[in-house]
Coordinates of C-alpha atoms in Angstrom, one line a residue:
M13 CA 23.2 -46.0 -8.9
F14 CA 20.2 -44.2 -7.4
F15 CA 17.6 -45.9 -9.6
A16 CA 19.4 -49.2 -10.0
H17 CA 16.8 -51.1 -7.9
L18 CA 13.9 -50.0 -10.2
F19 CA 13.4 -51.7 -13.5
V20 CA 10.8 -49.2 -14.9
P21 CA 12.7 -46.9 -17.3
L22 CA 12.3 -43.2 -16.5
Q23 CA 11.8 -42.5 -20.2
S24 CA 8.5 -44.5 -20.2
L25 CA 7.4 -42.4 -17.2
I26 CA 8.2 -39.2 -19.1
S27 CA 6.2 -40.3 -22.1
T28 CA 3.0 -40.8 -20.1
Y29 CA 3.6 -37.9 -17.7
I30 CA 4.6 -35.2 -20.2
I31 CA 0.9 -34.4 -20.9
F32 CA 0.8 -32.6 -17.6
M33 CA 4.3 -31.6 -16.8
N34 CA 7.8 -32.9 -17.3
I35 CA 8.9 -35.4 -14.6
L36 CA 12.2 -33.7 -14.3
E37 CA 10.4 -30.9 -12.5
L38 CA 9.8 -33.2 -9.6
S39 CA 12.1 -34.1 -6.7
E40 CA 14.0 -37.3 -6.7
Q41 CA 11.7 -38.8 -4.1
E42 CA 8.7 -37.9 -6.2
I43 CA 10.3 -39.5 -9.2
V44 CA 10.9 -42.7 -7.2
R45 CA 7.3 -42.8 -6.0
R46 CA 6.0 -42.5 -9.6
Q47 CA 8.3 -45.4 -10.6
C48 CA 7.0 -47.4 -7.7
L49 CA 3.5 -46.6 -8.9
Q50 CA 4.3 -47.9 -12.4
E51 CA 5.8 -51.1 -11.0
L52 CA 2.7 -51.7 -8.8
R53 CA 0.5 -51.4 -11.9
Q54 CA 2.8 -53.8 -13.8
M55 CA 2.4 -56.3 -11.0
G56 CA -1.4 -56.1 -11.4
I57 CA -2.0 -54.0 -8.3
N58 CA -4.3 -51.1 -8.6
P59 CA -2.8 -48.2 -6.5
Y60 CA -6.2 -46.5 -6.4
P61 CA -8.9 -49.2 -6.0
A62 CA -12.5 -48.2 -6.2
A63 CA -14.1 -50.9 -4.0
E64 CA -15.3 -50.2 -0.5
Y65 CA -12.8 -51.3 2.2
P66 CA -15.0 -52.5 5.1
T67 CA -13.2 -51.2 8.2
N68 CA -14.6 -52.2 11.6
A69 CA -12.3 -50.6 14.1
F70 CA -10.3 -47.4 14.9
S71 CA -7.0 -47.2 16.6
T72 CA -8.5 -45.5 19.7
G73 CA -11.3 -48.0 19.9
I74 CA -8.9 -50.9 19.8
R75 CA -7.0 -49.6 22.8
E76 CA -10.1 -48.7 24.7
N77 CA -11.6 -52.2 24.2
V78 CA -8.4 -53.9 25.4
E79 CA -7.8 -51.5 28.4
N80 CA -11.3 -51.7 29.7
G81 CA -11.4 -55.5 29.4
T82 CA -14.0 -55.8 26.6
W83 CA -11.4 -57.6 24.5
V84 CA -9.2 -60.2 26.1
I85 CA -5.8 -60.5 24.5
D86 CA -3.7 -61.4 27.6
A87 CA -3.8 -64.9 29.1
P88 CA -3.9 -65.1 32.9
E89 CA -0.4 -65.5 34.4
G90 CA 0.8 -69.1 34.1
E91 CA -1.6 -70.0 31.3
E92 CA -1.0 -70.6 27.6
P93 CA -1.3 -67.5 25.4
V94 CA -4.7 -66.8 23.8
A95 CA -4.8 -68.6 20.4
A96 CA -4.7 -66.3 17.4
E97 CA -8.2 -67.4 16.2
N98 CA -9.6 -66.4 19.6
L99 CA -8.1 -62.9 19.6
P100 CA -10.2 -59.9 18.4
Q101 CA -10.3 -59.8 14.6
V102 CA -10.2 -56.3 13.1
C103 CA -10.0 -54.5 9.8
I104 CA -8.4 -51.1 9.9
A105 CA -7.2 -48.5 7.4
G106 CA -5.1 -45.4 7.4
R107 CA -1.8 -43.8 6.4
M108 CA 1.4 -45.7 6.9
M109 CA 3.4 -43.2 9.0
S110 CA 6.5 -45.3 9.8
R111 CA 8.1 -48.7 8.9
R112 CA 10.8 -50.7 10.5
V113 CA 11.9 -53.6 8.3
M114 CA 13.6 -56.4 10.3
G115 CA 14.2 -59.2 7.8
K116 CA 11.3 -61.6 7.6
A117 CA 9.2 -59.5 10.0
S118 CA 8.5 -55.7 10.2
F119 CA 6.6 -53.1 12.1
A120 CA 4.6 -50.3 10.7
E121 CA 2.6 -47.5 12.3
V122 CA -0.9 -46.7 10.8
Q123 CA -2.6 -43.4 11.4
D124 CA -6.4 -43.4 11.0
S125 CA -8.8 -40.6 11.6
K126 CA -8.7 -41.1 15.4
G127 CA -5.0 -41.8 16.1
R128 CA -2.2 -44.2 15.5
I129 CA -1.6 -47.9 16.1
Q130 CA 1.3 -50.3 15.4
V131 CA 1.0 -53.1 12.9
Y132 CA 3.1 -56.2 12.9
V133 CA 3.8 -57.8 9.5
S134 CA 5.3 -61.3 9.1
R135 CA 6.5 -62.3 5.7
D136 CA 5.3 -65.9 6.0
E137 CA 1.9 -65.1 7.4
L138 CA 1.3 -62.3 4.9
C139 CA 2.5 -64.6 2.1
P140 CA 1.7 -68.2 3.2
D141 CA 2.4 -69.6 -0.3
E142 CA 5.7 -69.6 -2.2
N143 CA 5.2 -66.2 -3.8
K144 CA 6.6 -63.7 -1.3
D145 CA 6.3 -60.6 -3.5
M146 CA 3.6 -59.0 -1.3
Y147 CA 6.1 -58.7 1.5
N148 CA 9.5 -58.6 -0.2
V149 CA 8.5 -56.3 -3.1
V150 CA 5.3 -54.5 -2.3
F151 CA 5.6 -53.9 1.5
K152 CA 9.3 -53.5 1.8
R153 CA 10.1 -51.5 -1.4
L154 CA 7.1 -50.2 -3.3
L155 CA 5.1 -48.8 -0.4
D156 CA 6.0 -45.4 1.0
I157 CA 5.4 -43.3 4.1
G158 CA 2.1 -41.6 3.6
D159 CA 0.5 -44.4 1.5
F160 CA -3.0 -45.5 2.6
I161 CA -3.2 -49.2 3.5
G162 CA -5.8 -51.5 4.8
V163 CA -4.9 -54.2 7.3
K164 CA -6.9 -57.3 8.3
G165 CA -5.7 -59.2 11.3
Y166 CA -6.0 -59.8 15.0
V167 CA -5.2 -57.6 18.0
F168 CA -2.3 -58.8 20.3
R169 CA 0.3 -57.4 22.6
T170 CA 4.0 -57.4 21.6
Q171 CA 6.8 -58.6 23.8
T172 CA 7.3 -54.9 24.8
G173 CA 3.7 -54.7 25.8
E174 CA 2.4 -52.5 23.0
I175 CA -1.1 -53.2 21.7
S176 CA -0.8 -53.9 18.0
V177 CA -2.5 -55.5 15.0
H178 CA -1.0 -58.6 13.6
A179 CA -1.5 -58.4 9.8
K180 CA -2.9 -61.4 8.0
E181 CA -3.8 -59.4 4.9
L182 CA -2.6 -56.1 3.6
T183 CA -4.1 -53.9 0.8
L184 CA -2.9 -50.8 -0.9
L185 CA -5.7 -48.3 -0.8
S186 CA -4.1 -45.1 -2.2
K187 CA -0.5 -44.3 -3.3
S188 CA 1.0 -41.1 -2.0
L189 CA 3.1 -39.3 -4.6
K190 CA 4.6 -36.6 -2.4
P191 CA 6.6 -37.3 0.7
L192 CA 5.3 -36.1 4.0
P193 CA 7.5 -33.9 6.1
I194 CA 7.8 -36.4 8.9
V195 CA 9.4 -35.0 12.1
K196 CA 12.6 -36.9 13.2
Y197 CA 14.1 -36.8 16.7
K198 CA 17.7 -37.3 17.7
D199 CA 19.0 -36.7 21.2
G200 CA 15.7 -35.0 22.0
V201 CA 16.0 -32.5 19.1
A202 CA 13.3 -32.4 16.5
Y203 CA 14.3 -32.2 12.8
D204 CA 12.3 -31.5 9.6
K205 CA 9.4 -30.1 11.6
F206 CA 6.5 -28.7 9.5
D207 CA 6.1 -25.6 11.6
D208 CA 6.5 -22.7 9.1
P209 CA 3.1 -20.8 9.4
E210 CA 3.1 -19.9 5.7
L211 CA 3.3 -23.6 4.7
R212 CA 1.0 -24.8 7.5
Y213 CA -1.8 -22.5 6.6
R214 CA -1.4 -22.9 2.8
Q215 CA -1.0 -26.7 3.0
R216 CA -3.5 -27.4 5.9
Y217 CA -4.0 -31.0 4.6
V218 CA -0.3 -31.7 5.4
D219 CA -0.5 -29.8 8.7
L220 CA -3.4 -32.0 9.8
V221 CA -1.5 -35.2 9.0
V222 CA 1.8 -34.5 10.6
N223 CA 1.3 -32.0 13.5
E224 CA -0.3 -33.3 16.6
G225 CA -3.1 -31.2 18.1
V226 CA -4.1 -29.4 14.9
K227 CA -7.1 -31.7 14.2
D228 CA -8.2 -31.4 17.9
T229 CA -8.5 -27.6 17.4
F230 CA -11.0 -28.1 14.6
L231 CA -12.8 -30.8 16.4
Q232 CA -13.2 -28.3 19.2
R233 CA -14.5 -25.8 16.7
A234 CA -17.1 -28.3 15.7
T235 CA -18.1 -28.7 19.4
V236 CA -18.5 -24.9 19.6
L237 CA -20.9 -24.8 16.6
R238 CA -22.7 -28.0 17.7
T239 CA -23.3 -26.7 21.2
M240 CA -24.4 -23.2 20.0
R241 CA -26.9 -24.8 17.7
Q242 CA -28.2 -27.1 20.5
V243 CA -28.7 -24.1 22.9
L244 CA -30.5 -22.0 20.2
D245 CA -32.6 -24.9 19.0
E246 CA -33.6 -25.9 22.5
A247 CA -34.7 -22.3 23.1
G248 CA -37.1 -22.7 20.2
Y249 CA -35.3 -20.6 17.6
T250 CA -35.2 -21.5 13.9
E251 CA -32.0 -21.8 11.9
V252 CA -32.4 -20.1 8.5
E253 CA -30.3 -19.1 5.4
T254 CA -30.3 -15.7 3.8
P255 CA -28.6 -14.4 0.6
T256 CA -24.9 -14.2 0.4
L257 CA -25.1 -12.1 -2.8
Q258 CA -26.9 -8.9 -2.0
M259 CA -27.8 -5.8 -4.0
I260 CA -27.0 -3.5 -1.0
A261 CA -24.2 -4.2 1.4
G262 CA -26.1 -3.5 4.7
G263 CA -26.4 -4.5 8.3
A264 CA -23.0 -3.3 9.3
S265 CA -20.4 -0.5 8.7
A266 CA -17.8 -2.2 6.5
R267 CA -16.2 -2.1 3.1
P268 CA -17.7 -4.8 0.9
F269 CA -16.4 -7.1 -1.9
I270 CA -18.0 -6.3 -5.2
T271 CA -18.8 -8.8 -7.9
H272 CA -20.9 -8.8 -11.1
F273 CA -24.1 -10.8 -11.6
N274 CA -24.1 -11.6 -15.4
A275 CA -27.7 -12.8 -15.6
L276 CA -29.0 -9.5 -14.2
N277 CA -26.1 -7.4 -15.6
Q278 CA -25.7 -5.8 -12.2
D279 CA -23.0 -5.3 -9.7
M280 CA -23.6 -7.2 -6.5
Y281 CA -22.0 -7.3 -3.0
M282 CA -20.8 -10.2 -0.9
R283 CA -22.8 -9.8 2.3
I284 CA -21.1 -8.0 5.2
A285 CA -23.8 -9.1 7.6
T286 CA -27.1 -11.1 7.7
E287 CA -28.9 -8.6 9.9
L288 CA -31.4 -6.9 7.6
Y289 CA -32.6 -10.2 6.0
L290 CA -33.1 -11.8 9.4
K291 CA -35.1 -8.8 10.6
R292 CA -37.3 -9.2 7.6
L293 CA -38.1 -12.7 8.9
I294 CA -39.1 -11.3 12.3
V295 CA -41.4 -9.0 10.4
G296 CA -42.8 -12.1 8.7
G297 CA -43.7 -13.7 12.0
F298 CA -40.9 -15.9 13.3
E299 CA -40.4 -15.9 17.0
G300 CA -36.6 -16.2 16.8
V301 CA -34.3 -16.8 13.9
Y302 CA -30.5 -17.4 13.7
E303 CA -28.0 -17.9 10.9
I304 CA -24.5 -19.3 11.2
G305 CA -22.7 -18.4 8.0
K306 CA -20.0 -16.6 6.1
N307 CA -19.7 -12.8 5.9
F308 CA -17.1 -10.9 3.8
R309 CA -15.5 -7.6 4.5
N310 CA -12.9 -6.2 2.1
E311 CA -10.6 -5.0 4.9
G312 CA -7.2 -5.9 6.4
M313 CA -5.8 -9.2 7.5
D314 CA -4.0 -9.8 10.8
R315 CA -3.9 -12.1 13.7
N316 CA -7.5 -11.2 14.6
H317 CA -9.1 -10.5 11.2
N318 CA -9.8 -12.5 8.1
P319 CA -11.8 -11.0 5.2
E320 CA -14.0 -14.1 5.1
F321 CA -15.3 -15.0 8.5
T322 CA -18.1 -16.9 10.2
C323 CA -20.7 -15.2 12.2
M324 CA -23.8 -16.2 14.2
E325 CA -26.6 -13.7 14.2
L326 CA -29.7 -14.2 16.4
Y327 CA -32.9 -12.1 16.5
V328 CA -35.7 -12.8 19.0
Q329 CA -39.0 -10.9 19.2
Y330 CA -40.3 -9.2 22.4
K331 CA -36.8 -9.1 23.9
D332 CA -34.3 -6.3 24.7
Y333 CA -30.6 -5.9 25.1
N334 CA -30.7 -6.6 28.8
W335 CA -32.3 -10.0 28.2
M336 CA -29.7 -10.6 25.4
M337 CA -26.8 -10.0 27.8
S338 CA -28.2 -12.6 30.2
F339 CA -28.8 -15.1 27.4
T340 CA -25.3 -14.5 26.0
E341 CA -23.7 -15.2 29.4
K342 CA -25.5 -18.6 29.6
L343 CA -24.7 -19.5 26.0
L344 CA -21.0 -18.8 26.4
E345 CA -20.7 -20.6 29.7
T346 CA -22.4 -23.6 28.2
I347 CA -20.1 -23.6 25.2
C348 CA -16.9 -23.2 27.2
T349 CA -18.0 -26.1 29.5
A350 CA -18.7 -28.3 26.5
V351 CA -15.3 -27.6 24.9
N352 CA -13.1 -27.6 28.0
G353 CA -15.0 -29.4 30.7
K354 CA -15.2 -26.2 32.8
P355 CA -16.3 -22.6 32.3
E356 CA -12.7 -21.3 32.3
R357 CA -10.0 -21.3 29.7
E358 CA -6.3 -20.3 29.8
I359 CA -5.5 -17.8 27.1
D360 CA -2.1 -16.0 26.7
G361 CA -1.2 -17.2 30.1
Q362 CA -4.3 -15.8 31.8
I363 CA -7.3 -17.7 33.1
I364 CA -10.5 -16.2 31.5
S365 CA -13.8 -17.2 33.2
F366 CA -17.0 -17.4 31.1
K367 CA -19.1 -18.1 34.2
A368 CA -22.0 -15.7 34.4
P369 CA -22.5 -12.8 35.3
Y370 CA -20.2 -10.5 33.4
R371 CA -19.3 -6.9 34.2
R372 CA -21.5 -4.2 32.4
L373 CA -19.9 -0.8 31.7
P374 CA -21.3 2.1 29.5
I375 CA -18.8 3.0 26.8
L376 CA -18.5 6.7 27.8
D377 CA -17.7 5.6 31.3
A378 CA -15.1 3.2 30.0
I379 CA -13.4 6.0 28.0
K380 CA -13.5 8.3 31.0
E381 CA -12.2 5.5 33.2
K382 CA -9.2 5.0 30.9
T383 CA -8.4 8.5 29.7
G384 CA -10.0 10.9 32.2
F385 CA -11.9 12.6 29.3
D386 CA -15.7 12.7 29.6
C387 CA -17.3 12.6 26.1
E388 CA -20.8 13.1 27.4
G389 CA -22.2 16.4 26.2
K390 CA -19.1 17.1 24.1
S391 CA -19.4 18.3 20.5
E392 CA -17.8 16.6 17.6
E393 CA -15.1 19.3 17.4
E394 CA -14.3 19.0 21.1
I395 CA -13.9 15.2 20.8
R396 CA -11.7 15.6 17.7
A397 CA -9.5 18.1 19.4
F398 CA -9.0 15.7 22.3
C399 CA -8.1 12.9 19.8
L400 CA -5.6 15.2 18.1
E401 CA -4.1 16.2 21.5
K402 CA -3.5 12.5 22.2
G403 CA -1.7 12.1 18.8
M404 CA -4.4 10.0 17.2
D405 CA -4.8 9.7 13.4
V406 CA -8.3 11.3 12.9
D407 CA -9.6 13.6 10.2
E408 CA -12.6 15.7 9.2
T409 CA -14.4 12.8 7.6
M410 CA -15.0 11.2 11.0
G411 CA -18.2 12.0 12.7
K412 CA -18.8 12.0 16.5
G413 CA -19.6 8.3 16.6
K414 CA -16.5 7.4 14.6
L415 CA -14.3 9.5 16.9
I416 CA -15.7 7.9 20.0
D417 CA -15.1 4.5 18.4
E418 CA -11.5 5.4 17.7
L419 CA -11.0 6.6 21.3
F420 CA -12.4 3.4 22.7
G421 CA -10.3 1.3 20.4
E422 CA -7.1 3.2 21.2
F423 CA -7.4 3.4 25.0
C424 CA -10.0 0.9 26.2
E425 CA -10.6 -2.2 24.1
G426 CA -7.4 -4.0 24.7
T427 CA -7.7 -3.6 28.5
F428 CA -10.8 -5.7 29.0
I429 CA -9.5 -9.3 29.5
Q430 CA -12.4 -10.9 31.4
P431 CA -15.7 -10.9 29.6
T432 CA -17.2 -7.4 29.9
F433 CA -20.3 -5.9 28.3
I434 CA -19.6 -2.4 27.0
T435 CA -23.0 -0.8 26.8
D436 CA -25.0 2.3 25.8
Y437 CA -23.3 3.5 22.6
P438 CA -23.9 7.0 21.1
V439 CA -26.6 7.1 18.4
E440 CA -24.0 8.1 15.8
M441 CA -22.3 4.7 16.2
S442 CA -25.4 2.7 16.1
P443 CA -27.7 3.4 13.0
L444 CA -29.8 0.2 13.6
T445 CA -30.3 0.5 17.3
K446 CA -33.2 1.8 19.5
M447 CA -32.6 5.0 21.4
H448 CA -31.9 4.4 25.1
R449 CA -35.1 4.5 27.1
S450 CA -33.6 6.8 29.8
K451 CA -30.3 8.3 28.4
P452 CA -30.8 10.9 25.6
G453 CA -28.3 10.6 22.7
L454 CA -27.4 7.0 23.6
T455 CA -28.7 3.7 22.3
E456 CA -29.5 0.3 23.8
R457 CA -26.5 -1.5 22.4
F458 CA -23.7 -3.6 23.9
E459 CA -20.4 -5.1 22.6
L460 CA -18.9 -8.0 24.5
M461 CA -15.1 -7.6 25.1
V462 CA -13.0 -10.7 25.9
N463 CA -9.2 -10.8 26.1
G464 CA -9.0 -7.3 24.7
K465 CA -11.1 -7.9 21.6
E466 CA -14.7 -7.6 20.5
L467 CA -16.6 -10.9 20.5
A468 CA -20.2 -9.9 20.1
N469 CA -22.4 -6.9 19.1
A470 CA -26.0 -6.7 20.2
Y471 CA -29.0 -4.2 20.2
S472 CA -32.4 -3.6 21.2
E473 CA -33.3 -3.4 17.5
L474 CA -34.7 -0.2 16.0
N475 CA -38.2 -0.9 14.8
D476 CA -39.4 2.7 14.2
P477 CA -39.4 3.0 10.4
I478 CA -39.3 6.8 10.4
D479 CA -36.4 6.9 12.9
Q480 CA -34.6 4.2 10.9
E481 CA -34.9 6.2 7.6
E482 CA -33.5 9.3 9.3
R483 CA -30.6 7.3 10.6
F484 CA -29.9 6.0 7.1
V485 CA -29.9 9.5 5.8
E486 CA -27.3 10.5 8.4
Q487 CA -25.2 7.6 7.3
M488 CA -25.4 8.8 3.7
K489 CA -24.1 12.2 4.9
L490 CA -21.1 10.4 6.4
A491 CA -20.6 8.6 3.1
D492 CA -20.6 12.0 1.3
K493 CA -17.9 13.1 3.6
G494 CA -15.7 10.2 2.5
D495 CA -16.6 7.4 5.0
D496 CA -16.5 4.4 2.7
E497 CA -17.8 2.2 5.5
A498 CA -21.1 4.1 6.0
M499 CA -24.3 2.2 5.4
I500 CA -26.4 2.7 2.2
I501 CA -30.2 3.1 2.5
D502 CA -32.0 -0.2 2.0
Q503 CA -35.4 0.9 0.8
D504 CA -36.8 -2.6 0.9
F505 CA -35.8 -3.0 4.5
L506 CA -37.5 0.3 5.3
R507 CA -40.6 -1.0 3.6
A508 CA -40.5 -4.2 5.7
L509 CA -40.3 -2.0 8.9
Q510 CA -43.3 0.0 7.7
Y511 CA -45.4 -3.2 7.8
G512 CA -44.4 -3.5 11.5
M513 CA -41.6 -5.3 13.4
P514 CA -42.3 -6.3 17.0
P515 CA -39.8 -5.2 19.7
T516 CA -36.8 -7.4 19.0
S517 CA -33.3 -8.0 20.4
G518 CA -30.5 -9.2 18.1
I519 CA -26.9 -10.2 18.5
G520 CA -23.9 -11.1 16.2
I521 CA -21.1 -13.4 17.6
G522 CA -17.9 -13.9 15.6
I523 CA -17.4 -17.6 15.5
D524 CA -13.7 -17.5 14.6
R525 CA -12.9 -15.3 17.6
L526 CA -15.1 -17.4 19.8
V527 CA -13.2 -20.6 18.8
M528 CA -9.9 -18.8 19.4
L529 CA -11.0 -18.0 22.9
M530 CA -12.4 -21.5 23.6
T531 CA -9.2 -23.2 22.3
G532 CA -6.6 -20.8 23.6
K533 CA -5.3 -19.8 20.2
T534 CA -3.9 -16.3 19.6
F535 CA -4.0 -16.3 15.8
I536 CA -7.2 -16.5 13.8
Q537 CA -5.4 -18.5 11.1
E538 CA -5.0 -21.3 13.7
V539 CA -8.8 -21.9 13.8
L540 CA -9.5 -21.5 10.1
F541 CA -9.0 -24.6 7.9
F542 CA -8.0 -22.5 4.9
P543 CA -7.3 -18.8 5.8
Q544 CA -6.8 -16.3 3.0
M545 CA -3.1 -16.1 1.9
K546 CA -1.0 -14.0 -0.3
P547 CA -0.4 -15.6 -3.7
E548 CA 2.2 -18.3 -3.5
K549 CA 5.6 -17.1 -4.5
K550 CA 7.1 -19.0 -7.4
M551 CA 10.7 -19.0 -8.6
P552 CA 10.8 -17.2 -12.0
Q553 CA 11.5 -19.4 -14.9
S554 CA 12.0 -18.9 -18.6
T555 CA 9.2 -20.5 -20.7
I556 CA 9.8 -23.5 -23.0
Q557 CA 9.3 -21.0 -25.9
E558 CA 12.0 -18.8 -24.6
W559 CA 14.4 -21.7 -24.5
A560 CA 13.3 -22.8 -28.0
A561 CA 14.2 -19.3 -29.3
L562 CA 17.9 -20.2 -28.4
G563 CA 17.6 -23.5 -30.2
V564 CA 17.1 -25.6 -27.0
S565 CA 14.6 -28.4 -27.6
E566 CA 11.7 -28.9 -25.1
N567 CA 13.4 -32.1 -23.6
W568 CA 16.7 -30.3 -23.0
A569 CA 14.9 -27.2 -21.6
Y570 CA 13.6 -29.3 -18.8
V571 CA 17.1 -30.8 -18.3
M572 CA 18.4 -27.2 -18.0
R573 CA 15.9 -26.5 -15.2
K574 CA 16.8 -29.7 -13.4
A575 CA 20.5 -28.6 -13.6
G576 CA 19.6 -25.3 -11.9
F577 CA 19.3 -23.0 -14.9
N578 CA 15.8 -21.5 -14.4
L579 CA 16.3 -18.5 -16.6
V580 CA 17.8 -18.3 -20.1
S581 CA 20.2 -15.6 -18.8
D582 CA 21.5 -18.2 -16.3
I583 CA 23.6 -19.9 -18.9
A584 CA 25.0 -16.6 -20.5
K585 CA 28.3 -16.9 -18.6
E586 CA 28.7 -20.7 -18.7
K587 CA 31.5 -22.4 -20.6
A588 CA 30.2 -24.8 -23.4
Q589 CA 32.2 -27.8 -22.1
G590 CA 31.1 -27.2 -18.5
L591 CA 27.4 -26.8 -19.5
Q592 CA 27.6 -30.0 -21.6
Q593 CA 29.0 -31.9 -18.7
K594 CA 26.3 -30.7 -16.3
I595 CA 23.4 -31.5 -18.5
G596 CA 25.1 -34.8 -19.6
E597 CA 25.1 -35.8 -15.9
I598 CA 21.4 -35.3 -15.7
N599 CA 20.8 -37.2 -18.9
K600 CA 22.9 -40.1 -17.5
K601 CA 21.5 -40.0 -13.9
Y602 CA 17.9 -40.2 -15.0
K603 CA 18.6 -42.6 -17.9
L604 CA 16.8 -40.2 -20.3
G605 CA 18.6 -41.4 -23.4
Y606 CA 18.6 -38.0 -25.1
E607 CA 21.2 -37.4 -27.8
R608 CA 23.9 -35.3 -26.4
P609 CA 24.2 -31.8 -28.0
S610 CA 27.5 -30.9 -29.5
L611 CA 29.8 -28.2 -28.0
D612 CA 29.0 -26.0 -31.1
E613 CA 25.3 -26.3 -30.4
I614 CA 25.7 -25.5 -26.7
Q615 CA 27.9 -22.5 -27.6
T616 CA 25.1 -21.2 -29.8
W617 CA 22.7 -21.5 -26.9
I618 CA 25.2 -19.6 -24.6
D619 CA 25.7 -16.8 -27.3
G620 CA 22.0 -16.5 -27.7
A621 CA 21.5 -16.1 -24.0
A622 CA 24.2 -13.5 -23.7
N623 CA 22.6 -11.5 -26.5
A624 CA 19.0 -11.9 -25.3

């Protein structure tokens, strides 16, 4: 029988496990692992020890030390092999990812935080005395793929030439209760791959363990952030932190998340940008400040957008948007080189170069270049009429700036593959930006487009408090027309400007999109550890109380589910004898020892289900 090799009765497991859930809700592999857990404990082995395990080597370091000659494990040709006591002694730990039992000797593969390495386990060396349970019982039968183990031994090379660790001591460090979806290969075909995006993003912890390259993406993300901080710190700018909960959602045009602050009995907003608080610090006398943190925008999710995203915002006094373009070019070139070893990256089959300088193109020229329509000097009505002529979905709530933004998004944005600064936006699109020094009606703003998407947004910051207040008023008029992304007047920010803010340039860079570009990923979910997901779908089940209403006890209700009857209605058309046989097989298979219900009892259940 399936459980014949295990002496721990399943009933004893149920009695200890029922506090949380019934063990029959688990898969057969999960049940076996819990039985192994119980058996280990009965042997006096703690499956979750608390003591430090003093590792001194990683898989990659072992190989490097052997291959570069730091560690000698091979005797010169014609000489005696190096004695075991003279071979490098190591202590490693990680997940056991495979095991090949070959009688008195076995091989296992251990995966640590750096990579994988083979471990050789000999029964008589692991168990030098008469008691061979550590090998015969623990290693061969009670350990499972996915368990964390520690191995002490020496480094050697197998007859096939593979660098391995010869185990002299083995310790269970953590028992895995769920089986990993290990990929199997047969005739070059992969089976049981963990490649469903829904599962990968929801169970990132499994994705990181079993899929090669996933961890590398996030290590590259760390390199992006580390390099960015290094460049900004070396330039003399200060990293700061500003509030995530804000009374006014300002600094950008976006729909916010709303929450309630109980202590103040006031609704608050999750920040949509850090801009207005960072500018307050420039008012306070900082030369340059930056923040790398989370912003939240209650908008759609797709391959390029996540409602919770990471952004870097930088503000530097006495600079303008021309200086910021040059600084941004150098920053991105440095980051790309740090991540990829060169200032280029292949994305979607195209080589994108981050080497400075980048093209600079005014937004109205870009629209004219792509559509033939010149927005300069045109009224709101004329631009709206052109949009409607092109079949665009626009309405009366959209002002001139919003219409121009829609035109650019529809006809231009996706066409700029190489890094391109789109500059000189109309004032209606830029309520926090200085008026252009030589182009009436335009502002000193740029957006950086790469691979058809916006990566950065930057201004020569507006520091005229009277002009700023008038811009906020215009934004409120848009809100009155129905634009739910228009900015709200921040009176405290206006007060700060009235104390005086020096000429300043600021930029915001989307970190998630930057990482996508630097790693060649086309979905934002690939560069987020835990992206937002729809609620996990669960198979509908009748409650234990609903089963009890039919007269089915709690124990038998779980047996019903294990037999495939998730809803009370599922048994309505069953025959009493057939149902008795099905649940009896479960009772017998798992050695539950429940008293079998009579046919009359089962018929009562069926009749109740039919009438429910």
